[in-house]
PDB file of C-alpha atoms in Angstrom:
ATOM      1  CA  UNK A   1      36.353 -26.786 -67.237  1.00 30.00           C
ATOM      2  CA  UNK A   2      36.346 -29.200 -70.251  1.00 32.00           C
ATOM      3  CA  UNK A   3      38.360 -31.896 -70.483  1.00 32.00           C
ATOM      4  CA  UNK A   4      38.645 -34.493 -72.750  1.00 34.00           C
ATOM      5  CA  UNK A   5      38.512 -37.955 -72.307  1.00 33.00           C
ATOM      6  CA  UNK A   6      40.550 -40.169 -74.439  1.00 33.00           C
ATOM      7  CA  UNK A   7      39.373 -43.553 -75.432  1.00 33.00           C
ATOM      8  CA  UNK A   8      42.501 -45.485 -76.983  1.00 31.00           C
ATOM      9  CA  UNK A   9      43.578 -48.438 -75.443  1.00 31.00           C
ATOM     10  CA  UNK A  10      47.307 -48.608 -76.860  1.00 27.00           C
ATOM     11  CA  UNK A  11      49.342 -49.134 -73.713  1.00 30.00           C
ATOM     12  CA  UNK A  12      48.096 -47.808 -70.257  1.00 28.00           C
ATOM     13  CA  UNK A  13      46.627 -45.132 -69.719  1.00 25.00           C
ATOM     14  CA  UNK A  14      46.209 -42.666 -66.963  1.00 25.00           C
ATOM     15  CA  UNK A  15      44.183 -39.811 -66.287  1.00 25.00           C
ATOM     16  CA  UNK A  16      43.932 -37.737 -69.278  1.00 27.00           C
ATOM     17  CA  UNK A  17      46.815 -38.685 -70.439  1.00 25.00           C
ATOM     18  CA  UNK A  18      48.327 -41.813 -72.411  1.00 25.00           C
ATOM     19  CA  UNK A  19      52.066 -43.293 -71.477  1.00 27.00           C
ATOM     20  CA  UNK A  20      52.524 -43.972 -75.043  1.00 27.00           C
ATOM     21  CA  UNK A  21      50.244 -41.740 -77.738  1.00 30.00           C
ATOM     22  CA  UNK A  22      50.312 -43.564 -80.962  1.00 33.00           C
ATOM     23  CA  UNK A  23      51.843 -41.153 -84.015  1.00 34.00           C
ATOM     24  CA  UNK A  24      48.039 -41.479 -85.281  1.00 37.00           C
ATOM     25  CA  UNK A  25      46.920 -39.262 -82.805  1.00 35.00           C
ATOM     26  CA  UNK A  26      49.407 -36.074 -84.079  1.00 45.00           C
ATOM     27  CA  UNK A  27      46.817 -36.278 -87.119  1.00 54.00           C
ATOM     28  CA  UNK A  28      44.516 -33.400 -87.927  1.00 61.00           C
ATOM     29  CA  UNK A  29      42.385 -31.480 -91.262  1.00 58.00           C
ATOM     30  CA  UNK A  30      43.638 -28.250 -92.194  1.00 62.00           C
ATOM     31  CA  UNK A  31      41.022 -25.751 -93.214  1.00 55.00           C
ATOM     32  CA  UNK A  32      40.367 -23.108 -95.119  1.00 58.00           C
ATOM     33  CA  UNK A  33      37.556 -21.388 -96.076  1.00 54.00           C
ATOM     34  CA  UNK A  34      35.949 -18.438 -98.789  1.00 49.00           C
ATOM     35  CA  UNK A  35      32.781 -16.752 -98.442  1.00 46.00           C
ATOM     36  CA  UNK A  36      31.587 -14.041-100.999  1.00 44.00           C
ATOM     37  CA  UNK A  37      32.017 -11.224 -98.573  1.00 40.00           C
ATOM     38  CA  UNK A  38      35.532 -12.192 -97.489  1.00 40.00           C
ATOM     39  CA  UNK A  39      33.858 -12.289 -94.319  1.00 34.00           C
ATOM     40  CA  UNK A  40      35.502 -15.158 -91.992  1.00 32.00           C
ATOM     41  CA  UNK A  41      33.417 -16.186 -88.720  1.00 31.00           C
ATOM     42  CA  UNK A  42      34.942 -17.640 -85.735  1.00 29.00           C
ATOM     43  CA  UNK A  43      31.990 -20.463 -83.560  1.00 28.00           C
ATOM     44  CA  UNK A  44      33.069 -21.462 -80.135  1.00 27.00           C
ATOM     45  CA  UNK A  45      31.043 -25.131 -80.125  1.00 29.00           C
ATOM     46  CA  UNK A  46      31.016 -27.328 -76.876  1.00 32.00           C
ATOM     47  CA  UNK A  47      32.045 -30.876 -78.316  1.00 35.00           C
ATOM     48  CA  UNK A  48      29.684 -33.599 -77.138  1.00 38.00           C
ATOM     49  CA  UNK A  49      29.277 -37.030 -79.020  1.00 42.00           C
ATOM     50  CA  UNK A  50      25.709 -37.210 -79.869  1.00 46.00           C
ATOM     51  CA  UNK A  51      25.563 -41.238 -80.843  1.00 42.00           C
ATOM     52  CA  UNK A  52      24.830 -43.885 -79.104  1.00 45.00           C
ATOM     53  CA  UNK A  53      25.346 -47.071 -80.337  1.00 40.00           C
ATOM     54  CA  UNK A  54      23.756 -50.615 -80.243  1.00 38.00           C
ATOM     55  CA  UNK A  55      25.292 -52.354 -76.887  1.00 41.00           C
ATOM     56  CA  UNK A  56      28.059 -54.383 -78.097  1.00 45.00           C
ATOM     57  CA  UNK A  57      29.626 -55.244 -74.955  1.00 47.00           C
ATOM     58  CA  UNK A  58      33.565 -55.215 -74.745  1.00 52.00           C
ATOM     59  CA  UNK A  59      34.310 -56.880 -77.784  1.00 54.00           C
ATOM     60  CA  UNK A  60      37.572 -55.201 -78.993  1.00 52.00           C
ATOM     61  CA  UNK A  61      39.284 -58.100 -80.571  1.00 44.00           C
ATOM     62  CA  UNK A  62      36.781 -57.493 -83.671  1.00 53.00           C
ATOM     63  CA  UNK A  63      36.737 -54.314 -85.438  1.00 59.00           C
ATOM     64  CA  UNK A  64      33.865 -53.791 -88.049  1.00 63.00           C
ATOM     65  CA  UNK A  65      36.659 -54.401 -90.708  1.00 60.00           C
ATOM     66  CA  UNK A  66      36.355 -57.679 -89.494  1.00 61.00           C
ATOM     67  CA  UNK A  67      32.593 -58.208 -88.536  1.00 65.00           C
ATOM     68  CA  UNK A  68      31.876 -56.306 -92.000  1.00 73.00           C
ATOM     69  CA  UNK A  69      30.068 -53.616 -90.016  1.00 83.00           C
ATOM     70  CA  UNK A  70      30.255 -49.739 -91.309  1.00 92.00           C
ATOM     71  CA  UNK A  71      32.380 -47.873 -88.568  1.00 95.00           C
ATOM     72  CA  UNK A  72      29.983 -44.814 -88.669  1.00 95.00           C
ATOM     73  CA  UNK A  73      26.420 -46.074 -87.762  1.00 94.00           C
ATOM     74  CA  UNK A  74      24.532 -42.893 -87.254  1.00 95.00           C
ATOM     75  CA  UNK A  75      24.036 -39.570 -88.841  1.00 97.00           C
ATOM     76  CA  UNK A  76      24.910 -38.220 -84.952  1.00 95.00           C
ATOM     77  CA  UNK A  77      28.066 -40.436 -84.484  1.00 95.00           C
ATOM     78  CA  UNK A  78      29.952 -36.913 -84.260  1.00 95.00           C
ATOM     79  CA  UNK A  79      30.978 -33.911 -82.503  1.00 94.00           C
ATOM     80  CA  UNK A  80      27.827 -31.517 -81.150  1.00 93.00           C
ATOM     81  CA  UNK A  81      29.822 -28.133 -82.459  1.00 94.00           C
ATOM     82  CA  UNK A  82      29.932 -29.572 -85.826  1.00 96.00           C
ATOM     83  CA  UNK A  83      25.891 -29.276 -85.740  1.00 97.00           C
ATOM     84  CA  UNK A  84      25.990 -25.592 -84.513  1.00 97.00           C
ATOM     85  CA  UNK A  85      28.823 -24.733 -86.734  1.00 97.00           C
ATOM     86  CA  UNK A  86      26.602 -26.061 -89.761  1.00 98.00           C
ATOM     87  CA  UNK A  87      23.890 -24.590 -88.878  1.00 98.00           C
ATOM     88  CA  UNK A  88      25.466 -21.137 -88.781  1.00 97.00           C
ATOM     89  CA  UNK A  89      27.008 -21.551 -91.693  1.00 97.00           C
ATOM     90  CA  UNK A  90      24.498 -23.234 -93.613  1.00 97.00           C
ATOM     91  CA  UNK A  91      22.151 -19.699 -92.545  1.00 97.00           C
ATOM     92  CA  UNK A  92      25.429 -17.082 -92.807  1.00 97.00           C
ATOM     93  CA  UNK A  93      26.985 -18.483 -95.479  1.00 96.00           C
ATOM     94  CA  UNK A  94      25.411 -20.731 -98.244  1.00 96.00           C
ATOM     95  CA  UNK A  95      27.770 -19.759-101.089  1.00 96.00           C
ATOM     96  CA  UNK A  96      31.516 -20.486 -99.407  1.00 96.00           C
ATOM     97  CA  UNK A  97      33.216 -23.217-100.710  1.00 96.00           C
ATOM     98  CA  UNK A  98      35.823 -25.008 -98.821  1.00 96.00           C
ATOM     99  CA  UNK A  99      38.543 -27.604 -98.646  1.00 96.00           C
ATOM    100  CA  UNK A 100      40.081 -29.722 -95.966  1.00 94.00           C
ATOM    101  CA  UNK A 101      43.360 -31.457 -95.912  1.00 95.00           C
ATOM    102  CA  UNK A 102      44.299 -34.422 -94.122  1.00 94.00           C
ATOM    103  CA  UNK A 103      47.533 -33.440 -92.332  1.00 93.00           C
ATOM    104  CA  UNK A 104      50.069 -36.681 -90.997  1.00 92.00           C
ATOM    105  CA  UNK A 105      52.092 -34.564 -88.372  1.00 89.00           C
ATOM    106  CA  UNK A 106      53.328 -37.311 -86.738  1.00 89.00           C
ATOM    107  CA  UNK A 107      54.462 -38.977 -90.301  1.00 91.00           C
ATOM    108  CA  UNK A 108      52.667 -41.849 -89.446  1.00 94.00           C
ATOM    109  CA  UNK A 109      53.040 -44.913 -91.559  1.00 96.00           C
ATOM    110  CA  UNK A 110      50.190 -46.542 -93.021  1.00 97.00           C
ATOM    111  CA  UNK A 111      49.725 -50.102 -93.859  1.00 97.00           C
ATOM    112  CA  UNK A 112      48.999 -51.203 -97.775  1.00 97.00           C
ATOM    113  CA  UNK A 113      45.602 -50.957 -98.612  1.00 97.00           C
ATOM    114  CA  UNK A 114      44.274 -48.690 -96.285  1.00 98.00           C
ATOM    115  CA  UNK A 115      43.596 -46.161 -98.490  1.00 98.00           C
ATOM    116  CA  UNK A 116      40.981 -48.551-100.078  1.00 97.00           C
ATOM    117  CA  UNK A 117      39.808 -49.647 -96.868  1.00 97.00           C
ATOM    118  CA  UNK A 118      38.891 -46.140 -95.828  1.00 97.00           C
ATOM    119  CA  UNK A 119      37.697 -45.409 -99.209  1.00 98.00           C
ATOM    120  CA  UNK A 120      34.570 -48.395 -98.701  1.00 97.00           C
ATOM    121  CA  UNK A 121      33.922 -46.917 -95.004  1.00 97.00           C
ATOM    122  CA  UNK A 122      33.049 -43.674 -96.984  1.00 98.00           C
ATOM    123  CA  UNK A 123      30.835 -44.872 -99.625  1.00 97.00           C
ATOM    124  CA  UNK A 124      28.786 -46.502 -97.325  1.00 97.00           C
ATOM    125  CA  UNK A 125      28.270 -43.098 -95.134  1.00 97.00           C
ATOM    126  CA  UNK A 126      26.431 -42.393 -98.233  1.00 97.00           C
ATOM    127  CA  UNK A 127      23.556 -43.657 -96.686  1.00 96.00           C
ATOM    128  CA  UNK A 128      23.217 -42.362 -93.343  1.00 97.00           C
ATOM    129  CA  UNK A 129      19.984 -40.149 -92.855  1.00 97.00           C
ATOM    130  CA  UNK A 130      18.852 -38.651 -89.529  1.00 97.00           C
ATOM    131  CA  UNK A 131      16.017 -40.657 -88.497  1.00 97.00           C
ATOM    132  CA  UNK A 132      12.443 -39.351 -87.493  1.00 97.00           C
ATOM    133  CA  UNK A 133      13.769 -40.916 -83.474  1.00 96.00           C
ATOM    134  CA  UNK A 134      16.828 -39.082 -84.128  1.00 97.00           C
ATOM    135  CA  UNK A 135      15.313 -35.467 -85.095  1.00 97.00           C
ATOM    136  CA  UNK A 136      12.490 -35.746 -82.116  1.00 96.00           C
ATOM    137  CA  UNK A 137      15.745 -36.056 -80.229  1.00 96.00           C
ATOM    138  CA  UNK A 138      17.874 -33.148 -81.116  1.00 96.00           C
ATOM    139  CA  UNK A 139      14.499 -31.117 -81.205  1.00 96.00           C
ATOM    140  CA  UNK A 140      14.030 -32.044 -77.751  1.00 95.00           C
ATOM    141  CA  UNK A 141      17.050 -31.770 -76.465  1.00 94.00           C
ATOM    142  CA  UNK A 142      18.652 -29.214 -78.360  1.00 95.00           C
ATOM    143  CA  UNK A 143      16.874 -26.124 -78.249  1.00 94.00           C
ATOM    144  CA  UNK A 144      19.376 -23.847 -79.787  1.00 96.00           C
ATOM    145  CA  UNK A 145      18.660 -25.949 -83.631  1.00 97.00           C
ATOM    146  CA  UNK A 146      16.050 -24.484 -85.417  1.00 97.00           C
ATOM    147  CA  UNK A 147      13.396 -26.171 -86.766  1.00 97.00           C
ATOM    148  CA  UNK A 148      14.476 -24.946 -90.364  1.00 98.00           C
ATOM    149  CA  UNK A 149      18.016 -26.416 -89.949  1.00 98.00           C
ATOM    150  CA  UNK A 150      16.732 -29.811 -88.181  1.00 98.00           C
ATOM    151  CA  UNK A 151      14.196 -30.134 -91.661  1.00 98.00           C
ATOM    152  CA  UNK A 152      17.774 -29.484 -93.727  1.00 98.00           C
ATOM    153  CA  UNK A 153      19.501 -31.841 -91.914  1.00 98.00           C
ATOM    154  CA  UNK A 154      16.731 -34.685 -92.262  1.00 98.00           C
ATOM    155  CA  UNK A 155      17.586 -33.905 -95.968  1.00 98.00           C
ATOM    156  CA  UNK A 156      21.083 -33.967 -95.971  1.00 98.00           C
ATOM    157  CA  UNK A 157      23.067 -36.873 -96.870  1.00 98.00           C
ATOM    158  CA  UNK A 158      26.800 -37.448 -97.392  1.00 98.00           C
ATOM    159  CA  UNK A 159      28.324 -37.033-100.564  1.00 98.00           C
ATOM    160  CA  UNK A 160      31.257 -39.599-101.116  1.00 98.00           C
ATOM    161  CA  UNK A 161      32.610 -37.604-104.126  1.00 98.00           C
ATOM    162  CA  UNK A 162      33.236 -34.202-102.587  1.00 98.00           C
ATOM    163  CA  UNK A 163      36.347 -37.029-100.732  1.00 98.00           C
ATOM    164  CA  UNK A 164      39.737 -37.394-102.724  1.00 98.00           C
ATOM    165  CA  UNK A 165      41.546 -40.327-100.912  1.00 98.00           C
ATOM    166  CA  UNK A 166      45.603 -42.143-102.333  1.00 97.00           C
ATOM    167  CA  UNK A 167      48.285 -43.355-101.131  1.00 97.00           C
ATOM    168  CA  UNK A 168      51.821 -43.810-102.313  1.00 97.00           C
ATOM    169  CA  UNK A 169      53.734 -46.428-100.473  1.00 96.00           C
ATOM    170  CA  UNK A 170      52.842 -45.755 -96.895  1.00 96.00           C
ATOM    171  CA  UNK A 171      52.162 -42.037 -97.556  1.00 96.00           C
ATOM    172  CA  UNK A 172      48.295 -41.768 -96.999  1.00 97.00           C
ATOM    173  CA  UNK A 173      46.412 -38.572 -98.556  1.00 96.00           C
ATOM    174  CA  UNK A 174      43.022 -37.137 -97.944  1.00 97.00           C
ATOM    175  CA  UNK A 175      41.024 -34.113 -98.826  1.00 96.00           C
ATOM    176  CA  UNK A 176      37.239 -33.062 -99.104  1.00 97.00           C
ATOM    177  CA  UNK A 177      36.385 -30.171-101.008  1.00 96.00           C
ATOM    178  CA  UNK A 178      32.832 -28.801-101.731  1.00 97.00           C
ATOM    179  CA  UNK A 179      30.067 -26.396-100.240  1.00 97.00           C
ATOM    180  CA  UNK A 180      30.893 -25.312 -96.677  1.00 97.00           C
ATOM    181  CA  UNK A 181      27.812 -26.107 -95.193  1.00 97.00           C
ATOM    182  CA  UNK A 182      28.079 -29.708 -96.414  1.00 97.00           C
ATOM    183  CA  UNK A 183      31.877 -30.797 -95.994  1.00 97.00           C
ATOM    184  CA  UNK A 184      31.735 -29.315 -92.427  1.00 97.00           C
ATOM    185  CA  UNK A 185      30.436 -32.974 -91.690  1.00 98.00           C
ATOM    186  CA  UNK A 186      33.062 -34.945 -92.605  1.00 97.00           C
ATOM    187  CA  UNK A 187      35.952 -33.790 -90.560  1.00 95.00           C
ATOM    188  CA  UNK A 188      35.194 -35.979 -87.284  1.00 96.00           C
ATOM    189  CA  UNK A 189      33.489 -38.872 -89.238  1.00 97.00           C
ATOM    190  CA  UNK A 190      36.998 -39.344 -91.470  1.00 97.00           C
ATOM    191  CA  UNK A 191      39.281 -38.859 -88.086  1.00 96.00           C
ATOM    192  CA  UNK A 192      37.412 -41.929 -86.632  1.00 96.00           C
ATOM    193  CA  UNK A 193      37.292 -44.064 -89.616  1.00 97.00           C
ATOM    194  CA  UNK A 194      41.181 -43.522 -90.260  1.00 96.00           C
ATOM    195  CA  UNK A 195      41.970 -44.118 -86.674  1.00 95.00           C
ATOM    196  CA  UNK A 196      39.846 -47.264 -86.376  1.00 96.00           C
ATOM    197  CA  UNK A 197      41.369 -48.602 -89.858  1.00 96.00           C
ATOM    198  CA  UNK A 198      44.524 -48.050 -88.397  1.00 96.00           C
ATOM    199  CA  UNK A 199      44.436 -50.074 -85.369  1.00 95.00           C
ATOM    200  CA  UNK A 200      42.315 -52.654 -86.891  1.00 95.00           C
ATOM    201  CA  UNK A 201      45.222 -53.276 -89.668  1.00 96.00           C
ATOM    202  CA  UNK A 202      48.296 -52.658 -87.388  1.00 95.00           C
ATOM    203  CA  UNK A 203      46.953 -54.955 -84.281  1.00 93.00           C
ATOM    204  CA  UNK A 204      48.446 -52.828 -81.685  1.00 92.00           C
ATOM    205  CA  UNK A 205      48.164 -54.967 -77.979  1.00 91.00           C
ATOM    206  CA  UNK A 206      45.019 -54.309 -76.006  1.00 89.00           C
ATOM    207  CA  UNK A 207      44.100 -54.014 -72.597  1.00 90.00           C
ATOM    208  CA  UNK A 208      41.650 -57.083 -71.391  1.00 90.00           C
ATOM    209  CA  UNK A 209      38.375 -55.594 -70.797  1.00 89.00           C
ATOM    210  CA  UNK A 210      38.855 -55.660 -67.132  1.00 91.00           C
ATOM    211  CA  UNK A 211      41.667 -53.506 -67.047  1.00 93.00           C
ATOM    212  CA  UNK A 212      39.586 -50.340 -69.106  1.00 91.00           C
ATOM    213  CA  UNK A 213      36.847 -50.870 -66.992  1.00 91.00           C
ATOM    214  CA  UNK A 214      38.910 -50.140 -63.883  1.00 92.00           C
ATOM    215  CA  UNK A 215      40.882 -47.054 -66.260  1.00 92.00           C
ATOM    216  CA  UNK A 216      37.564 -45.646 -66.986  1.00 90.00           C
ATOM    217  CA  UNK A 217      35.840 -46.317 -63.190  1.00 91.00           C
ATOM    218  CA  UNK A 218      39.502 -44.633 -62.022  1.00 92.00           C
ATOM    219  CA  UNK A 219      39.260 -41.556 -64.243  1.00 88.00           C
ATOM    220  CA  UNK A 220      35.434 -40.606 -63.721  1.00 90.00           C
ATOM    221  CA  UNK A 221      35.584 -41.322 -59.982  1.00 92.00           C
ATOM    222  CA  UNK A 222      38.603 -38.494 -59.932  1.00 92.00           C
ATOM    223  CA  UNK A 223      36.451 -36.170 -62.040  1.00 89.00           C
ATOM    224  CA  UNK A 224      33.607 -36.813 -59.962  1.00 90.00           C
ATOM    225  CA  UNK A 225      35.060 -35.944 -56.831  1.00 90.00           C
ATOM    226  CA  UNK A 226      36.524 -33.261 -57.543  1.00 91.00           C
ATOM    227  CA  UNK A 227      33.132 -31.910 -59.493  1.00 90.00           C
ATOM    228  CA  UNK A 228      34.721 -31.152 -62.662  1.00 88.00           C
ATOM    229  CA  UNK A 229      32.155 -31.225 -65.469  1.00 87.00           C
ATOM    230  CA  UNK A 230      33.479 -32.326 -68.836  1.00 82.00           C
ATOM    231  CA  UNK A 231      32.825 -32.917 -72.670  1.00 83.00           C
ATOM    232  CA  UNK A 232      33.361 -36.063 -74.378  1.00 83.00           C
ATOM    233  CA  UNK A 233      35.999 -35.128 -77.453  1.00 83.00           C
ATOM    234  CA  UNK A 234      37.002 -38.674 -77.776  1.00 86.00           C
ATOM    235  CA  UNK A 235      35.345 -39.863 -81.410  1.00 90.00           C
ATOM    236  CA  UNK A 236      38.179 -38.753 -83.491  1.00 90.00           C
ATOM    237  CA  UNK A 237      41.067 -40.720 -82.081  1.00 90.00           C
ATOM    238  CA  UNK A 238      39.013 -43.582 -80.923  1.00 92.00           C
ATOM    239  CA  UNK A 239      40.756 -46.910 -80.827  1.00 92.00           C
ATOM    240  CA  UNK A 240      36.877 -48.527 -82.569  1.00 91.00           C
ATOM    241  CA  UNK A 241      33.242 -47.390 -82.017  1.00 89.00           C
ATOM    242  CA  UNK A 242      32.699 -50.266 -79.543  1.00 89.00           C
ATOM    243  CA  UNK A 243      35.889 -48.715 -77.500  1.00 89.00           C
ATOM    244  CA  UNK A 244      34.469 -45.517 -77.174  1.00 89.00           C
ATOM    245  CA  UNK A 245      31.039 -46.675 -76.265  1.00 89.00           C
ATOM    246  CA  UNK A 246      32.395 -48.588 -73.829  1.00 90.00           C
ATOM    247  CA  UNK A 247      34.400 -45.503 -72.797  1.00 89.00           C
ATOM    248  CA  UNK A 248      31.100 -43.498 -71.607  1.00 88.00           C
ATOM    249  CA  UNK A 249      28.656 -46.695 -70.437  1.00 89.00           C
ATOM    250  CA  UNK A 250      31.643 -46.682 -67.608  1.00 89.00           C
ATOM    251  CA  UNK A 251      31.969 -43.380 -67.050  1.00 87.00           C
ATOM    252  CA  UNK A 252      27.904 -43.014 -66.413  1.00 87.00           C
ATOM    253  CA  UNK A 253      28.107 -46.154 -64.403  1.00 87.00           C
ATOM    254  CA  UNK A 254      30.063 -44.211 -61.726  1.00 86.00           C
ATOM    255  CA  UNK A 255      28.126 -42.920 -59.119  1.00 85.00           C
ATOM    256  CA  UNK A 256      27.723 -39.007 -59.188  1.00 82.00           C
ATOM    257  CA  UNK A 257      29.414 -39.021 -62.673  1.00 82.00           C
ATOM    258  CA  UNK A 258      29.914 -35.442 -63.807  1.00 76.00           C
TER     259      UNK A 258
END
């Protein structure tokens, strides 16, 4: 069974669930792809979030707009399937092109200026590079990456320009278009930068840090008795980066986590 966790602190929350799901959440990419052959691939990935971050403690009051920190720290701070799905497609299919479109479902209102605020969180992904730690990692860990693809994705590095980003009053727009095999990066990356923007501009009302810690302890000790093995699938709709690290440092703090 897979479940996924949800690490947003905007009113309280219960197991799996939230009382009150912000409209940001109803957000999602649209996607389309070409490849030469017409050909169109379907990958079945288990999500896992690869990144750890530096401890920060609970610190929510400060986002990194405020500290000045870049919201996406790592080359890893994403989903595992995104890693699989690149390297198939990086092997399958070198040639498609593809676009992504930033869908508001919930017709979320956005704050002035955050266009330009997610705009500087992008160009400074520009230098994220997996590190040597970082590849003897995933080639320990991850046996099913190939040595070829780990070598490409030492290599790889994120290209603000393939990302179109406006807004027009409180209408926010976003697409990425380029090479399949190197937009299939951004998708989780841009989720978690527009969420955290988001909250870090609007100043929703937080939970004090003893309350998550009890919301977290309550959900893994549920999933842990009951044996139910699940994937992290939180990074997209994260309330911040120190939220969601906080997130799984309590869930592996309960004894017998699963």
């Amino acid at each position: 069974v897979l479940l996924s966790i949800l690490s947003v602190p905007l009113d309280k929350c219960y197991w799996l669930s939230i009382k009150k799901p912000g409209l940001i959440f109803k957000n999602k990419f649209r996607y389309q792809a070409h490849d030469d052959d017409n050909h169109r691939q379907r990958m079945v990935g288990l999500a896992w979030s690869l990144y750890k971050s530096p401890e920060k403690g609970y610190n929510l009051a400060q986002s990194s707009i405020q500290t000045g920190e870049a919201m996406i720290q790592s080359i890893l701070d994403n989903d595992l399937y995104k890693f699989t799905m690149q390297q198939a497609v990086h092997m399958l299919y070198p040639r498609a092109q593809a676009r992504y479109s930033f869908i508001n479902r919930g017709e979320t209102s956005f704050p002035q200026g955050f266009a330009q605020k997610v705009r500087n969180q992008v160009e400074r992904m520009s230098g994220l590079c997996l590190t040597k730690k970082e590849k003897a990692y995933l080639k320990e860990t991850c046996y099913f990456l190939t040595p070829v693809y780990l070598d490409f994705l030492e290599s790889y590095r994120f290209d603000p320009g393939e990302v179109e980003i406006g807004q027009n009053d409180e209408a926010f727009f976003l697409s990425i278009k380029g090479p399949w095999y190197r937009t299939i990066l951004w998708e989780v990356p841009l989720m978690a930068i527009i969420s955290e923007t988001y909250f870090a501009m609007t100043k929703p009302p937080i939970l004090s840090p003893k309350e998550l810690r009890k919301i977290n302890g309550n959900k893994a000790k549920i999933l842990a008795k009951n044996q139910v093995r699940f994937a992290d699938f939180g990074t997209r709709r994260r309330f911040s980066a120190a939220n969601h690290e906080n997130l799984i440092s309590d869930i592996l703090g309960v004894e017998n986590h699963t």
